[in-house]
Amino acid sequence: MEFSDNISLEKIPTNIRINVLDKPIDLPGEIRTKINQYWENVNRKGIFNRGKVFSIDQVQENEKNLLISLTHTDYAHFLYSRKLELPSQYDCIVVYPATLILTSDQYIVFGHMNEGTANPDRIQFAAGGLDENDLEEGYINIHKNIEREIQEELGIDLTKTKCKSPLRPWLIKRGGKSLVLLYQVTIDLTSKEVKEIHEKYKNDLYSLGSTPEFKRLETIKYNRS
């Protein structure tokens, strides 16, 4: 699946469906060899897991509907396509659901990625890749993915947190080597409460010998303009 490098941000269709095809990306032997050699070099310490990654095969869209079909590859191919050049037809193009979390006192929540992640110190919304845990009868449950990522990154259980406005699709970011489905939700917690929850969650993870994905949170006053 070829994507343009030009970045655009547009209104998203209201009906989104993502199905997963039971077929891998067909890579030439020469490219597979390069990916394997790269993986052995970057993962000498065994930090990363070479697990399954879903890549876009086809996108069908109209004003109300967005249907995305995915094939599968692995994390080595994904990482190689991010760091080094591949012919565009062999790029790994992924779907990222991301969430603009708005607090009750009108602040937007961002996180700083921790060391040991694939993108240390990057500032981003709560977001994560799709995986097999999100699959239900061949389709991705996007809400389930978003709820899991917010729990894993912020320590907030969205299923048990009162929402002042429901989780809903908002915008789509095209361009580069990903397609970002940006959702938004307003939670009944202040920016201070969100930071306190994350701080406790982060310390609990450290005490268990785990590393949180976000090393700290930032909140910025919401101003639509």
Coordinates of N, CA and C in Angstrom, one line a residue:
M1 N 0.8 -1.2 0.0 CA 0.0 0.0 0.0 C 0.9 1.2 0.0
E2 N 0.8 2.1 -1.0 CA 1.6 3.3 -1.1 C 0.9 4.5 -0.5
F3 N 1.6 5.3 0.3 CA 1.0 6.5 0.9 C 1.9 7.7 0.5
S4 N 1.3 8.8 0.5 CA 2.0 10.1 0.2 C 2.8 10.5 1.5
D5 N 3.9 11.2 1.3 CA 4.6 11.8 2.4 C 3.9 13.1 2.9
N6 N 3.0 13.6 2.1 CA 2.3 14.9 2.5 C 1.3 14.6 3.6
I7 N 1.4 15.4 4.6 CA 0.5 15.2 5.8 C -0.7 16.1 5.7
S8 N -1.9 15.5 5.9 CA -3.1 16.2 6.0 C -4.0 15.7 7.2
L9 N -4.8 16.6 7.6 CA -5.7 16.4 8.8 C -7.1 16.7 8.3
E10 N -8.0 15.7 8.3 CA -9.3 15.9 7.8 C -10.4 15.3 8.7
K11 N -11.6 15.7 8.5 CA -12.7 15.1 9.2 C -12.9 13.7 8.9
I12 N -13.2 12.8 9.9 CA -13.2 11.4 9.7 C -14.6 10.9 9.4
P13 N -14.9 9.9 8.5 CA -16.2 9.4 8.4 C -16.7 8.8 9.7
T14 N -18.0 8.8 9.9 CA -18.6 8.4 11.2 C -18.6 6.9 11.4
N15 N -18.6 6.1 10.3 CA -18.7 4.7 10.4 C -17.3 4.1 9.9
I16 N -16.6 3.5 10.9 CA -15.2 3.0 10.6 C -15.2 1.5 10.9
R17 N -14.7 0.8 9.9 CA -14.5 -0.7 10.1 C -13.2 -1.1 9.6
I18 N -12.5 -1.9 10.4 CA -11.1 -2.4 10.0 C -11.1 -3.9 10.0
N19 N -11.0 -4.5 8.9 CA -10.9 -6.0 8.9 C -9.5 -6.4 8.6
V20 N -9.2 -7.6 9.1 CA -7.8 -8.2 9.0 C -7.9 -9.4 8.1
L21 N -7.1 -9.3 7.0 CA -7.1 -10.4 6.1 C -6.1 -11.5 6.5
D22 N -6.3 -12.7 6.3 CA -5.5 -13.8 6.7 C -4.4 -14.0 5.7
K23 N -3.5 -13.0 5.5 CA -2.4 -13.2 4.6 C -1.3 -12.3 5.0
P24 N 0.0 -12.7 4.8 CA 1.1 -11.9 5.2 C 1.5 -11.0 4.0
I25 N 2.3 -10.0 4.3 CA 2.9 -9.2 3.2 C 4.0 -10.0 2.5
D26 N 3.9 -10.1 1.2 CA 4.9 -10.8 0.4 C 6.1 -10.0 0.1
L27 N 7.2 -10.3 0.8 CA 8.4 -9.5 0.6 C 9.5 -10.3 -0.2
P28 N 10.2 -9.7 -1.1 CA 11.3 -10.5 -1.8 C 12.3 -10.9 -0.8
G29 N 13.0 -12.0 -1.2 CA 14.1 -12.6 -0.3 C 15.2 -11.6 0.0
E30 N 15.6 -10.8 -0.9 CA 16.6 -9.8 -0.6 C 16.3 -8.8 0.5
I31 N 15.0 -8.4 0.4 CA 14.5 -7.4 1.4 C 14.4 -8.1 2.8
R32 N 13.9 -9.4 2.8 CA 13.8 -10.1 4.0 C 15.2 -10.3 4.7
T33 N 16.2 -10.6 3.9 CA 17.6 -10.7 4.4 C 18.0 -9.4 5.1
K34 N 17.8 -8.3 4.4 CA 18.2 -7.0 5.0 C 17.5 -6.7 6.3
I35 N 16.2 -7.1 6.3 CA 15.4 -6.9 7.5 C 15.9 -7.7 8.7
N36 N 16.3 -9.0 8.4 CA 16.8 -9.9 9.4 C 18.1 -9.4 9.9
Q37 N 19.0 -8.9 9.1 CA 20.3 -8.4 9.5 C 20.1 -7.2 10.4
Y38 N 19.2 -6.3 10.0 CA 19.0 -5.1 10.7 C 18.4 -5.4 12.1
W39 N 17.5 -6.4 12.2 CA 16.9 -6.8 13.4 C 18.0 -7.4 14.4
E40 N 18.8 -8.2 13.9 CA 19.9 -8.8 14.7 C 20.8 -7.7 15.3
N41 N 21.0 -6.6 14.5 CA 21.8 -5.5 15.0 C 21.1 -4.6 16.1
V42 N 19.9 -4.3 15.8 CA 19.2 -3.3 16.7 C 18.7 -4.0 18.0
N43 N 18.5 -5.3 17.9 CA 17.9 -6.0 19.1 C 18.9 -7.0 19.7
R44 N 20.2 -6.6 19.8 CA 21.2 -7.4 20.4 C 20.9 -7.7 21.9
K45 N 20.3 -6.7 22.6 CA 20.0 -6.9 24.0 C 18.7 -7.6 24.2
G46 N 18.0 -7.9 23.2 CA 16.7 -8.6 23.3 C 15.6 -7.7 23.9
I47 N 15.6 -6.4 23.7 CA 14.6 -5.5 24.3 C 13.3 -5.7 23.6
F48 N 13.3 -5.8 22.3 CA 12.1 -5.7 21.5 C 11.6 -7.1 21.2
N49 N 10.3 -7.2 21.0 CA 9.7 -8.5 20.6 C 9.3 -8.5 19.1
R50 N 9.7 -9.5 18.4 CA 9.4 -9.5 17.0 C 8.0 -10.1 16.7
G51 N 7.0 -9.4 17.2 CA 5.6 -9.8 17.1 C 4.9 -9.4 15.9
K52 N 3.7 -9.8 15.7 CA 2.9 -9.5 14.5 C 2.5 -8.0 14.5
V53 N 2.6 -7.5 13.3 CA 2.2 -6.1 13.1 C 1.2 -6.1 11.9
F54 N 0.2 -5.3 12.0 CA -0.8 -5.2 10.9 C -0.4 -4.0 10.0
S55 N -0.5 -4.2 8.7 CA -0.2 -3.2 7.7 C -1.3 -3.0 6.8
I56 N -1.5 -1.8 6.3 CA -2.7 -1.5 5.4 C -2.5 -2.1 4.1
D57 N -3.5 -2.8 3.6 CA -3.6 -3.4 2.3 C -4.4 -2.5 1.3
Q58 N -5.6 -2.1 1.9 CA -6.5 -1.3 1.0 C -7.3 -0.4 1.9
V59 N -7.7 0.8 1.3 CA -8.6 1.7 2.0 C -9.7 2.1 1.1
Q60 N -11.0 1.9 1.5 CA -12.2 2.2 0.8 C -12.9 3.3 1.6
E61 N -13.3 4.4 0.9 CA -13.9 5.5 1.7 C -14.9 6.3 0.9
N62 N -15.9 6.7 1.6 CA -16.8 7.7 1.1 C -17.2 8.7 2.3
E63 N -18.1 9.5 2.1 CA -18.4 10.6 3.1 C -18.8 10.0 4.4
K64 N -19.5 8.8 4.5 CA -19.9 8.3 5.8 C -19.2 7.1 6.2
N65 N -18.5 6.4 5.3 CA -17.9 5.1 5.7 C -16.4 5.1 5.4
L66 N -15.7 4.4 6.3 CA -14.2 4.2 6.1 C -14.0 2.7 6.3
L67 N -13.6 1.9 5.3 CA -13.2 0.5 5.4 C -11.8 0.3 5.2
I68 N -11.0 -0.2 6.1 CA -9.6 -0.4 6.0 C -9.4 -1.9 6.1
S69 N -8.6 -2.5 5.1 CA -8.2 -3.9 5.1 C -6.8 -4.0 5.5
L70 N -6.4 -4.9 6.4 CA -5.1 -5.0 6.8 C -4.5 -6.4 6.5
T71 N -3.2 -6.5 6.2 CA -2.5 -7.7 6.1 C -1.5 -7.7 7.3
H72 N -0.7 -8.8 7.4 CA 0.2 -8.8 8.6 C 1.6 -9.0 8.2
T73 N 2.5 -8.5 9.0 CA 4.0 -8.6 8.9 C 4.5 -8.7 10.3
D74 N 5.7 -8.3 10.6 CA 6.2 -8.4 12.0 C 6.9 -7.1 12.3
Y75 N 7.3 -7.0 13.6 CA 7.9 -5.7 14.1 C 9.2 -5.4 13.5
A76 N 10.0 -6.4 13.1 CA 11.3 -6.1 12.4 C 11.1 -5.4 11.1
H77 N 10.1 -5.8 10.3 CA 9.7 -5.1 9.1 C 9.2 -3.7 9.4
F78 N 8.4 -3.6 10.4 CA 7.8 -2.3 10.7 C 9.0 -1.3 11.1
L79 N 9.9 -1.8 12.0 CA 11.0 -0.9 12.4 C 11.9 -0.5 11.3
Y80 N 12.3 -1.5 10.4 CA 13.1 -1.3 9.3 C 12.5 -0.2 8.4
S81 N 11.2 -0.3 8.1 CA 10.6 0.6 7.2 C 10.5 2.0 7.8
R82 N 10.6 2.2 9.1 CA 10.6 3.5 9.7 C 12.0 4.1 9.7
K83 N 13.1 3.3 9.8 CA 14.4 3.8 10.0 C 15.2 3.9 8.7
L84 N 14.9 3.0 7.7 CA 15.6 2.9 6.5 C 14.7 2.9 5.3
E85 N 15.3 3.1 4.1 CA 14.4 3.2 2.9 C 14.0 1.9 2.4
L86 N 12.8 1.7 2.0 CA 12.3 0.6 1.3 C 11.5 1.0 0.0
P87 N 11.5 0.2 -1.0 CA 10.6 0.6 -2.1 C 9.2 0.8 -1.6
S88 N 8.4 1.8 -2.0 CA 7.2 2.2 -1.4 C 6.2 1.0 -1.3
Q89 N 6.2 0.1 -2.3 CA 5.3 -1.0 -2.3 C 5.5 -2.0 -1.2
Y90 N 6.7 -1.9 -0.6 CA 7.0 -2.9 0.5 C 7.1 -2.2 1.9
D91 N 6.7 -0.9 1.9 CA 6.6 -0.2 3.2 C 5.5 -0.8 4.1
C92 N 5.8 -0.7 5.4 CA 4.8 -1.2 6.4 C 4.0 0.1 6.8
I93 N 2.8 0.2 6.4 CA 1.9 1.3 6.7 C 0.9 0.9 7.7
V94 N 1.0 1.5 8.9 CA 0.1 1.0 10.0 C -1.0 2.0 10.3
V95 N -2.0 1.5 11.0 CA -3.1 2.3 11.5 C -2.9 2.5 13.0
Y96 N -3.0 3.8 13.4 CA -2.8 4.1 14.8 C -4.1 4.8 15.3
P97 N -4.9 4.2 16.2 CA -5.9 4.9 16.9 C -5.3 5.8 17.9
A98 N -5.6 7.1 18.0 CA -5.0 8.0 19.0 C -6.2 8.7 19.6
T99 N -6.0 9.3 20.8 CA -7.1 9.9 21.5 C -6.7 11.3 22.1
L100 N -7.5 12.3 21.7 CA -7.4 13.6 22.4 C -8.2 13.5 23.6
I101 N -7.6 13.4 24.8 CA -8.3 13.4 26.1 C -8.4 14.8 26.6
L102 N -9.6 15.2 26.8 CA -9.9 16.6 27.3 C -10.4 16.4 28.8
T103 N -9.8 17.2 29.7 CA -10.1 17.1 31.1 C -11.4 18.0 31.4
S104 N -11.9 17.8 32.6 CA -13.1 18.6 32.9 C -12.9 20.1 33.0
D105 N -11.6 20.5 33.3 CA -11.2 21.9 33.3 C -10.6 22.3 32.0
Q106 N -10.9 21.6 30.9 CA -10.5 22.0 29.5 C -9.0 22.0 29.3
Y107 N -8.3 21.0 29.6 CA -6.9 20.8 29.3 C -6.8 19.5 28.4
I108 N -5.9 19.6 27.5 CA -5.5 18.4 26.6 C -4.4 17.7 27.2
V109 N -4.4 16.3 27.2 CA -3.4 15.5 27.9 C -2.4 14.9 26.8
F110 N -1.1 15.2 27.1 CA -0.1 14.6 26.3 C 0.8 13.8 27.2
G111 N 1.6 12.8 26.6 CA 2.6 12.1 27.4 C 3.9 12.1 26.7
H112 N 5.0 12.1 27.5 CA 6.4 12.0 27.0 C 6.8 10.5 27.1
M113 N 7.1 9.9 25.9 CA 7.5 8.5 25.9 C 8.8 8.3 26.7
N114 N 8.8 7.1 27.3 CA 9.9 6.8 28.2 C 11.1 6.2 27.4
E115 N 12.3 6.2 28.1 CA 13.4 5.6 27.5 C 13.1 4.1 27.5
G116 N 13.7 3.4 26.5 CA 13.4 2.0 26.4 C 12.2 1.7 25.4
T117 N 11.5 2.7 25.0 CA 10.4 2.6 24.0 C 11.0 2.8 22.7
A118 N 10.3 2.6 21.6 CA 10.8 2.7 20.2 C 11.1 4.2 19.9
N119 N 10.4 5.1 20.6 CA 10.5 6.6 20.3 C 10.7 7.3 21.6
P120 N 11.8 7.2 22.3 CA 12.0 7.8 23.6 C 11.9 9.4 23.5
D121 N 11.2 9.9 24.5 CA 11.0 11.4 24.7 C 10.1 12.0 23.6
R122 N 9.5 11.2 22.8 CA 8.5 11.8 21.8 C 7.3 12.2 22.6
I123 N 6.7 13.3 22.3 CA 5.4 13.8 22.9 C 4.2 13.4 22.0
Q124 N 3.3 12.7 22.6 CA 2.1 12.3 21.8 C 0.9 12.1 22.7
F125 N -0.2 11.9 21.9 CA -1.5 11.6 22.6 C -1.4 10.1 23.1
A126 N -2.3 9.7 23.9 CA -2.4 8.3 24.2 C -2.7 7.5 22.9
A127 N -1.9 6.6 22.5 CA -2.1 5.9 21.3 C -1.3 4.6 21.3
G128 N -1.6 3.7 20.3 CA -0.8 2.5 20.2 C -1.2 1.7 19.0
G129 N -0.4 0.8 18.6 CA -0.7 0.0 17.4 C -1.8 -1.0 17.7
L130 N -2.3 -1.5 16.6 CA -3.3 -2.6 16.7 C -2.6 -3.9 16.9
D131 N -3.3 -4.8 17.6 CA -2.7 -6.1 17.7 C -3.9 -7.2 17.8
E132 N -3.5 -8.4 18.0 CA -4.5 -9.5 17.9 C -5.5 -9.5 19.0
N133 N -5.1 -8.8 20.1 CA -6.1 -8.7 21.2 C -7.3 -7.8 20.9
D134 N -7.1 -7.0 19.8 CA -8.2 -6.1 19.4 C -9.2 -6.8 18.4
L135 N -8.8 -8.0 17.9 CA -9.6 -8.7 16.9 C -10.8 -9.4 17.5
E136 N -12.0 -9.2 16.8 CA -13.2 -9.8 17.1 C -13.9 -10.2 15.8
E137 N -13.9 -11.6 15.6 CA -14.5 -12.1 14.3 C -14.0 -11.4 13.1
G138 N -12.6 -11.3 13.0 CA -12.0 -10.7 11.8 C -11.9 -9.2 11.7
Y139 N -12.5 -8.5 12.7 CA -12.5 -7.1 12.7 C -11.9 -6.5 13.9
I140 N -11.3 -5.3 13.8 CA -10.7 -4.6 14.9 C -11.7 -3.9 15.8
N141 N -11.7 -4.1 17.1 CA -12.5 -3.3 18.0 C -11.7 -2.1 18.4
I142 N -12.0 -1.0 17.8 CA -11.2 0.2 18.0 C -11.4 0.8 19.4
H143 N -12.6 0.7 19.9 CA -12.8 1.2 21.3 C -12.0 0.4 22.3
K144 N -12.0 -0.9 22.1 CA -11.2 -1.8 23.0 C -9.7 -1.4 22.9
N145 N -9.2 -1.1 21.7 CA -7.8 -0.7 21.6 C -7.5 0.6 22.4
I146 N -8.4 1.6 22.2 CA -8.2 2.9 22.8 C -8.3 2.7 24.3
E147 N -9.2 2.0 24.8 CA -9.4 1.8 26.3 C -8.1 1.2 26.8
R148 N -7.6 0.2 26.1 CA -6.4 -0.5 26.6 C -5.2 0.4 26.7
E149 N -5.0 1.2 25.6 CA -3.9 2.1 25.6 C -4.0 3.2 26.6
I150 N -5.1 3.7 26.9 CA -5.3 4.8 27.9 C -5.0 4.1 29.3
Q151 N -5.4 2.9 29.5 CA -5.1 2.2 30.8 C -3.6 2.0 30.9
E152 N -3.0 1.5 29.8 CA -1.5 1.1 29.9 C -0.6 2.4 30.0
E153 N -1.1 3.5 29.4 CA -0.2 4.7 29.3 C -0.5 5.7 30.4
L154 N -1.7 5.8 30.8 CA -2.1 6.8 31.8 C -2.5 6.2 33.1
G155 N -2.9 4.9 33.1 CA -3.4 4.3 34.4 C -4.9 4.7 34.6
I156 N -5.6 5.1 33.6 CA -7.0 5.5 33.7 C -7.9 4.4 33.0
D157 N -8.8 3.8 33.8 CA -9.7 2.9 33.2 C -10.9 3.6 32.6
L158 N -11.0 3.8 31.3 CA -12.0 4.6 30.7 C -13.4 3.9 30.9
T159 N -13.4 2.6 31.1 CA -14.7 1.9 31.3 C -15.3 2.2 32.7
K160 N -14.5 2.7 33.6 CA -14.9 3.0 35.0 C -14.9 4.5 35.3
T161 N -14.4 5.3 34.3 CA -14.3 6.8 34.5 C -15.5 7.5 33.9
K162 N -16.1 8.3 34.6 CA -17.3 9.1 34.1 C -16.8 10.0 32.9
C163 N -17.5 9.9 31.8 CA -17.1 10.8 30.7 C -18.2 11.8 30.5
K164 N -17.7 13.1 30.3 CA -18.7 14.2 30.1 C -19.1 14.2 28.6
S165 N -18.3 13.7 27.8 CA -18.7 13.4 26.4 C -18.1 12.1 26.0
P166 N -18.8 11.3 25.2 CA -18.4 9.9 24.9 C -17.2 9.9 23.9
L167 N -16.5 8.7 24.0 CA -15.4 8.5 23.0 C -16.0 8.4 21.6
R168 N -15.5 9.3 20.7 CA -16.0 9.3 19.4 C -14.9 9.7 18.3
P169 N -15.1 9.2 17.1 CA -14.1 9.6 16.1 C -14.2 11.1 15.8
W170 N -13.0 11.7 15.4 CA -12.9 13.1 15.3 C -12.2 13.5 14.0
L171 N -11.0 13.1 13.8 CA -10.2 13.5 12.7 C -9.4 12.3 12.2
I172 N -8.9 12.4 10.9 CA -8.0 11.4 10.4 C -6.7 12.1 9.9
K173 N -5.6 11.6 10.2 CA -4.3 12.2 9.8 C -3.7 11.2 8.7
R174 N -3.5 11.7 7.5 CA -3.0 10.9 6.4 C -1.5 11.4 6.2
G175 N -0.8 10.5 5.5 CA 0.6 10.9 5.1 C 1.6 10.2 5.9
G176 N 2.8 10.1 5.4 CA 3.9 9.4 6.0 C 3.6 7.9 6.0
K177 N 4.0 7.2 7.0 CA 3.9 5.7 7.0 C 2.9 5.3 8.0
S178 N 1.9 6.1 8.2 CA 0.8 5.7 9.1 C -0.5 6.4 8.8
L179 N -1.6 5.8 9.2 CA -2.9 6.4 9.1 C -3.4 6.6 10.5
V180 N -3.5 7.8 11.0 CA -3.9 8.0 12.4 C -5.4 8.3 12.5
L181 N -6.2 7.5 13.2 CA -7.6 7.7 13.5 C -7.7 8.4 14.8
L182 N -7.9 9.7 14.8 CA -7.9 10.5 16.0 C -9.3 10.6 16.6
Y183 N -9.5 10.0 17.8 CA -10.7 10.1 18.6 C -10.6 11.2 19.6
Q184 N -11.7 11.5 20.2 CA -11.7 12.4 21.4 C -12.7 12.0 22.4
V185 N -12.4 12.3 23.7 CA -13.3 12.1 24.8 C -13.0 13.1 25.9
T186 N -14.1 13.5 26.6 CA -13.9 14.4 27.7 C -14.2 13.7 29.0
I187 N -13.3 13.6 29.9 CA -13.4 12.8 31.1 C -13.7 13.7 32.3
D188 N -14.4 13.2 33.3 CA -14.8 14.0 34.4 C -13.7 13.9 35.5
L189 N -12.5 14.3 35.0 CA -11.3 14.5 35.9 C -10.6 15.8 35.5
T190 N -10.1 16.5 36.5 CA -9.3 17.7 36.2 C -7.9 17.3 35.7
S191 N -7.2 18.3 35.2 CA -5.8 18.0 34.7 C -4.9 17.6 35.9
K192 N -5.2 18.2 37.1 CA -4.4 17.9 38.2 C -4.7 16.4 38.6
E193 N -5.9 16.0 38.6 CA -6.3 14.6 39.0 C -5.7 13.6 38.0
V194 N -5.7 14.0 36.7 CA -5.1 13.0 35.7 C -3.6 12.8 36.0
K195 N -2.9 13.9 36.3 CA -1.5 13.8 36.6 C -1.2 13.0 37.9
E196 N -2.0 13.2 38.9 CA -1.9 12.5 40.1 C -2.1 11.0 39.9
I197 N -3.1 10.6 39.1 CA -3.4 9.2 38.8 C -2.2 8.6 38.1
H198 N -1.7 9.3 37.1 CA -0.6 8.8 36.3 C 0.7 8.7 37.2
E199 N 0.9 9.6 38.1 CA 2.1 9.6 38.9 C 2.1 8.3 39.8
K200 N 0.9 8.1 40.4 CA 0.7 6.9 41.3 C 0.9 5.6 40.4
Y201 N 0.3 5.6 39.3 CA 0.3 4.4 38.4 C 1.8 4.2 38.0
K202 N 2.5 5.2 37.6 CA 3.9 5.1 37.2 C 4.8 4.5 38.3
N203 N 4.6 5.1 39.5 CA 5.4 4.6 40.7 C 5.1 3.1 41.0
D204 N 3.8 2.7 40.8 CA 3.4 1.4 41.1 C 4.1 0.4 40.1
L205 N 4.2 0.9 38.8 CA 4.9 0.0 37.8 C 6.3 -0.1 38.1
Y206 N 7.0 1.0 38.5 CA 8.4 1.0 38.8 C 8.6 0.0 40.0
S207 N 7.7 0.0 41.0 CA 7.9 -0.8 42.2 C 7.8 -2.3 41.8
L208 N 7.1 -2.6 40.7 CA 6.9 -4.0 40.2 C 8.0 -4.4 39.2
G209 N 8.9 -3.4 39.0 CA 10.0 -3.7 38.0 C 9.7 -3.5 36.6
S210 N 8.5 -2.8 36.3 CA 8.1 -2.5 35.0 C 8.4 -1.0 34.7
T211 N 8.5 -0.7 33.4 CA 8.7 0.6 32.9 C 7.5 1.2 32.3
P212 N 6.9 2.3 32.8 CA 5.7 2.9 32.2 C 6.1 3.5 30.8
E213 N 5.1 3.5 29.9 CA 5.3 4.0 28.6 C 5.5 5.5 28.6
F214 N 4.7 6.2 29.4 CA 4.9 7.7 29.6 C 5.7 7.9 30.8
K215 N 6.8 8.7 30.7 CA 7.6 9.0 31.9 C 7.0 10.2 32.6
R216 N 6.2 11.0 31.9 CA 5.5 12.1 32.6 C 4.4 12.6 31.6
L217 N 3.4 13.4 32.2 CA 2.3 13.9 31.4 C 2.5 15.4 31.3
E218 N 2.0 16.0 30.2 CA 1.9 17.4 30.0 C 0.4 17.7 29.7
T219 N -0.1 18.8 30.2 CA -1.4 19.3 29.9 C -1.4 20.7 29.4
I220 N -2.1 20.9 28.3 CA -2.1 22.2 27.6 C -3.6 22.7 27.6
K221 N -3.8 24.0 27.9 CA -5.1 24.5 27.9 C -5.7 24.4 26.5
Y222 N -6.9 23.9 26.4 CA -7.6 23.7 25.1 C -8.0 25.0 24.5
N223 N -7.6 25.3 23.3 CA -8.0 26.5 22.5 C -8.2 26.0 21.1
R224 N -9.4 25.9 20.7 CA -9.7 25.3 19.3 C -9.0 26.1 18.2
S225 N -8.8 27.4 18.3 CA -8.2 28.1 17.2 C -6.7 27.8 17.1

